[in-house]
Short mmCIF file of C-alpha atoms in Angstrom, two decimals:
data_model
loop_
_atom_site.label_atom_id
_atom_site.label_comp_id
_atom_site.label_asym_id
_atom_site.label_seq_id
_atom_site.Cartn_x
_atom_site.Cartn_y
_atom_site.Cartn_z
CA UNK A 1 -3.46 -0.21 -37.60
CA UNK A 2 -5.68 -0.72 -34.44
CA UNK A 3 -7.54 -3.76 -33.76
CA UNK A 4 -11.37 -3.51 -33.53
CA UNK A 5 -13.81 -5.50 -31.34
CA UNK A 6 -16.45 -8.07 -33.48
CA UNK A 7 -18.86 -5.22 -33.39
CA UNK A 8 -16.34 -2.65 -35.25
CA UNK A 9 -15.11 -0.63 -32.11
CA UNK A 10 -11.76 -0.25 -31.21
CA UNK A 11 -10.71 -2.84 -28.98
CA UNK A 12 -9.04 -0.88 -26.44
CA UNK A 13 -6.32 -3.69 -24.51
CA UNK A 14 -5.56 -3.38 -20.63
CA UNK A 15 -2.61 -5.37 -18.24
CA UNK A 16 -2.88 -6.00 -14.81
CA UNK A 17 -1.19 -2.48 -13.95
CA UNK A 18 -4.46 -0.81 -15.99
CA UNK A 19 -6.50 -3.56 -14.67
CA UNK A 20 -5.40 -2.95 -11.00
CA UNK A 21 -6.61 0.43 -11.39
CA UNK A 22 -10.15 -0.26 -13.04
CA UNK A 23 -10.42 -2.77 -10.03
CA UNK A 24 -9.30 -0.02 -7.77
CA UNK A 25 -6.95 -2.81 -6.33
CA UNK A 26 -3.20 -3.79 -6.40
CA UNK A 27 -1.99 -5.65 -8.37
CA UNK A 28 -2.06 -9.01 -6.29
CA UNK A 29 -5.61 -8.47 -5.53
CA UNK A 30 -5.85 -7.80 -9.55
CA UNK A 31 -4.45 -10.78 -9.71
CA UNK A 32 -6.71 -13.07 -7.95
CA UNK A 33 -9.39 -11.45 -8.66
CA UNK A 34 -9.04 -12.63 -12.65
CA UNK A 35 -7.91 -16.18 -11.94
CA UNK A 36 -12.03 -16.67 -10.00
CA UNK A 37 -14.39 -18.14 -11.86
CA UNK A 38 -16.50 -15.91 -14.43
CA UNK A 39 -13.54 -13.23 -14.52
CA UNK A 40 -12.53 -12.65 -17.98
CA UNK A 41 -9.81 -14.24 -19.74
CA UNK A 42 -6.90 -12.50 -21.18
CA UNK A 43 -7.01 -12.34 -25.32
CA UNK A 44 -3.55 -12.55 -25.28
CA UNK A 45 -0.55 -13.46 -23.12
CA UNK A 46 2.75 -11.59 -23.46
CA UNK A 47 6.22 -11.14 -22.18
CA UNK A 48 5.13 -8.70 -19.21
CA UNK A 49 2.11 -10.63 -18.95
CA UNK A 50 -2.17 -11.42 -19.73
CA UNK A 51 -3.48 -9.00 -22.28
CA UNK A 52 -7.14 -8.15 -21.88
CA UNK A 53 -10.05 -6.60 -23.38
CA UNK A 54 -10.32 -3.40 -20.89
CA UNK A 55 -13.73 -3.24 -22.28
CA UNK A 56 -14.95 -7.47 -20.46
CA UNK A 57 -12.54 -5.67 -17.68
CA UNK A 58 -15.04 -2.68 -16.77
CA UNK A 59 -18.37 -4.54 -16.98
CA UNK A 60 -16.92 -6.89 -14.95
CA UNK A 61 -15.71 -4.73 -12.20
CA UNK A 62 -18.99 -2.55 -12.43
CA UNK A 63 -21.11 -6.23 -11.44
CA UNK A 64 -19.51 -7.52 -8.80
CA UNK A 65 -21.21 -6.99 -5.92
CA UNK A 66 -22.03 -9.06 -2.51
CA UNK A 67 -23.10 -12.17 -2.27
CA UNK A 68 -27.61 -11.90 -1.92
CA UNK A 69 -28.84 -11.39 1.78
CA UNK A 70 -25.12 -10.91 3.28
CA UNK A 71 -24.91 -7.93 5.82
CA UNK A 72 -22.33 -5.28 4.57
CA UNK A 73 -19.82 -4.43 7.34
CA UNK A 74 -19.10 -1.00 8.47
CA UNK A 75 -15.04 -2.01 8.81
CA UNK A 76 -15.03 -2.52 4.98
CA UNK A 77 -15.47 1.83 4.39
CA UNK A 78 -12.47 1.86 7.01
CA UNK A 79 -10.67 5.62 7.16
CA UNK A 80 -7.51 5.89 5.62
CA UNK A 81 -6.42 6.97 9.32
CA UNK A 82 -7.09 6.74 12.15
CA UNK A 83 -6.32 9.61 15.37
CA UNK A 84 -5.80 7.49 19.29
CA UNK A 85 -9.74 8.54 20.44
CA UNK A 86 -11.08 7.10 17.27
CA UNK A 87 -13.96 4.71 18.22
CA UNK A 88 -13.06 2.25 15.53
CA UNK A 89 -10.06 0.70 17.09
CA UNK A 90 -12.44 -0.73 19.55
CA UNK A 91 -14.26 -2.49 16.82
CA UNK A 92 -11.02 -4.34 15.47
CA UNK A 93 -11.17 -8.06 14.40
CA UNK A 94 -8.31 -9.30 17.07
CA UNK A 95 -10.75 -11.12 18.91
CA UNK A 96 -8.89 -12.55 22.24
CA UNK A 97 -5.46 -10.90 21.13
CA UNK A 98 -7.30 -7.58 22.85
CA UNK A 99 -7.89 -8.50 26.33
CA UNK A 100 -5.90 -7.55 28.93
CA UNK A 101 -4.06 -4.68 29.50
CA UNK A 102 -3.39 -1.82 27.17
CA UNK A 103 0.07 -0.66 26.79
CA UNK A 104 0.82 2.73 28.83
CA UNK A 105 3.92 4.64 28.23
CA UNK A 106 5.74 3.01 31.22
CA UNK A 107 5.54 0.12 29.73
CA UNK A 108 8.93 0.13 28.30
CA UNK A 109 10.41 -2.79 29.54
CA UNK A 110 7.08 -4.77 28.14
CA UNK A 111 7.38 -3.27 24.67
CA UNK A 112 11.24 -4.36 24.63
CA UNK A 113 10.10 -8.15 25.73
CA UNK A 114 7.48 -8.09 23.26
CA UNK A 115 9.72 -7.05 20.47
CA UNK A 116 12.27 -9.20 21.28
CA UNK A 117 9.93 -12.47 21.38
CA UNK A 118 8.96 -12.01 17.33
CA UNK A 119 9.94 -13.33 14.67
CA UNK A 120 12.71 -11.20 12.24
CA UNK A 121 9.88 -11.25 10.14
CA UNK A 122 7.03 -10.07 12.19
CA UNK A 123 9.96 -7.53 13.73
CA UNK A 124 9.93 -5.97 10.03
CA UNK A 125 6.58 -5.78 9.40
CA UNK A 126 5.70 -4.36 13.22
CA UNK A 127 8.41 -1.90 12.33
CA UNK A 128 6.68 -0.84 9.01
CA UNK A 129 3.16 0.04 10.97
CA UNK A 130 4.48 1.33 13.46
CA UNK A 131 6.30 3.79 10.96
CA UNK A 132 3.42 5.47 9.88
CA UNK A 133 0.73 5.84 13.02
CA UNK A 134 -2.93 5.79 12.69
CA UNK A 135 -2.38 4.90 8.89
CA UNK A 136 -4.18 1.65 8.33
CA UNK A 137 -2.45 -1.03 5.80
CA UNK A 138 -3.58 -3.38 4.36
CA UNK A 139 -2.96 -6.85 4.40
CA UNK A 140 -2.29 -6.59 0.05
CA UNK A 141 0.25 -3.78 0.93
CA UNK A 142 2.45 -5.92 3.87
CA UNK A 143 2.79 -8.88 1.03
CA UNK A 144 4.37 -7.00 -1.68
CA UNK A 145 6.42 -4.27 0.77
CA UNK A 146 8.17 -7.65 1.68
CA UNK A 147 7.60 -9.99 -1.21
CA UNK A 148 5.61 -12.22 0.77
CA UNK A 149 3.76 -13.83 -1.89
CA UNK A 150 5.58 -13.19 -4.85
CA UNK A 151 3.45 -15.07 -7.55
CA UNK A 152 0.14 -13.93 -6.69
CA UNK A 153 -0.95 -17.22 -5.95
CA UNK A 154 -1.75 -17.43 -1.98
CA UNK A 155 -4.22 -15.30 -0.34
CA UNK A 156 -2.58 -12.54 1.34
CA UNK A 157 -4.41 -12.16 4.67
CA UNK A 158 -3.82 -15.68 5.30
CA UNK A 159 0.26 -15.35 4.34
CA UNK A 160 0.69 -12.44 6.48
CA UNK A 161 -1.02 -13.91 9.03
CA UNK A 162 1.22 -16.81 8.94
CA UNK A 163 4.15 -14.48 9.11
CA UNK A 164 2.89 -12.75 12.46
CA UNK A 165 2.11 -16.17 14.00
CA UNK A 166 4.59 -15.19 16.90
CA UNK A 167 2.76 -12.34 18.07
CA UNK A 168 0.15 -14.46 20.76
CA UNK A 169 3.78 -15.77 22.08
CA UNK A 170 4.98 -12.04 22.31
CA UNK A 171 1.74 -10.54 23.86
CA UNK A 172 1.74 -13.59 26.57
CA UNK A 173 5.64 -12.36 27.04
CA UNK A 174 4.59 -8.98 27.73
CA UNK A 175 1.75 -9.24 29.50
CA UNK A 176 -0.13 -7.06 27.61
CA UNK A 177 -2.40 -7.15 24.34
CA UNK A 178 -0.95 -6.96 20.72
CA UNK A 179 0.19 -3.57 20.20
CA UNK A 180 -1.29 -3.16 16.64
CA UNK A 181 -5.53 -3.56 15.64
CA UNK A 182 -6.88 -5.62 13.05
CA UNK A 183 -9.81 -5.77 10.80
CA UNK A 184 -11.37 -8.25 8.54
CA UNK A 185 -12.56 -6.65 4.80
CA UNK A 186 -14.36 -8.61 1.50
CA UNK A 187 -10.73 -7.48 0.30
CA UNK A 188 -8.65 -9.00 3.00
CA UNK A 189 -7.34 -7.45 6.64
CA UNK A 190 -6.33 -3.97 7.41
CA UNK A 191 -3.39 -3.45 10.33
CA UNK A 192 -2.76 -0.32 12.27
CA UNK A 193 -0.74 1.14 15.27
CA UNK A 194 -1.96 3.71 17.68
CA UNK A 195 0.37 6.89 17.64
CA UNK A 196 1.13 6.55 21.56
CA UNK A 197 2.11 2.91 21.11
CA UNK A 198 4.50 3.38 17.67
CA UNK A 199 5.68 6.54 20.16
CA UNK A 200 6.18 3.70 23.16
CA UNK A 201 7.63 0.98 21.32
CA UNK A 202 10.29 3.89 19.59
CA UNK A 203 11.55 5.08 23.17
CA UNK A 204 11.59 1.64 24.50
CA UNK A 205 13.76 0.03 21.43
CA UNK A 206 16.01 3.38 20.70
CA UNK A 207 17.10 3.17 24.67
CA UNK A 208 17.54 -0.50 24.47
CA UNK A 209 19.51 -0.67 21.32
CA UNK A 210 22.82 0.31 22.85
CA UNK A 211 22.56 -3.09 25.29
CA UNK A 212 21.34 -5.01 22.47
CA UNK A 213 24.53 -4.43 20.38
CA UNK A 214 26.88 -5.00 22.84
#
């Protein structure tokens, strides 16, 4: 037999994998999104986790909206990708990161001394942009690829940027600008590589692997 709401309705019951998807979110995001002030709270908490009311769940995702009076940002409808001549890689959030140079495909020797200069970690998660050009990821995505923030507790931008922290050493190594764009969302940072940089950056590390394994 079904439970029923106070008002006689089925009480229809969501987790965070349904709630993720009312939220349109994943499910870290899901995650912090319930633990702010004025989110509902779960009826129920199981093995696999909180139990809630998918009903509270749907008003509450319908009402949140911006904060009065601020501006809305054109970055936060960002494409899903994005081709080398589009015009929003010049309006990334990298601030300083972009000056200087921009990597050409001779640059090969650059991309290898960049590479080389990053963390294993920022190595991996370089790698996994540079995998799939154009295609902008976000910052939600990078923490759970690499179980950066396991519990759901930290804010995500903020751990992946801690993760990348050696790529100012690695431009400055170079002599170029980071090889990857940025920008700043309400939901957190989106990462992406240009397709003649992930193209640069494979030539330059598939010819220097042989050295590097000797």
């Amino acid at each position: 037999m079904g439970m029923n709401r106070p008002d006689g309705r089925p009480l229809r019951l969501a987790g965070i994998a349904e709630a993720a998807l009312i939220y349109q979110a994943d499910k870290s995001q899901t995650r912090r999104l319930l633990s702010r002030d004025g989110a509902p709270e779960p009826i129920d908490t199981i093995a696999v986790g909180p139990v809630y009311d998918r009903e509270d769940l749907e008003r509450h995702a319908a009402a949140r909206s911006r904060k009065p009076g601020r501006p809305e940002k054109d970055e936060e409808r960002l494409p899903v990708h994005l081709d080398d001549t589009d015009p929003m890689w010049a309006r990334h959030d990298g601030g300083s990161g972009h000056d200087g140079a921009d990597w050409k495909d001779t640059d090969q020797a650059r991309a290898v001394a960049y590479y080389l200069a990053l963390s294993r970690r920022a190595q991996e998660i370089f790698d996994y942009l540079r995998s799939t050009p154009g295609r902008l990821v976000s910052s939600d995505e990078i923490a759970e690829r690499f179980g950066l923030n396991p519990d759901g507790t930290k804010n995500n931008p903020n751990v992946v940027a801690g993760y990348m922290n050696t790529t100012g050493r690695a431009r400055r190594e170079a002599g170029r600008r980071f090889p990857f764009s940025w920008w700043e969302t309400a939901s957190g940072a989106h990462y992406a590589v240009k397709q003649s940089v992930a193209d640069l950056f494979d030539a330059a590390l598939t010819a220097e692997a042989p050295t590097r394994q000797r």
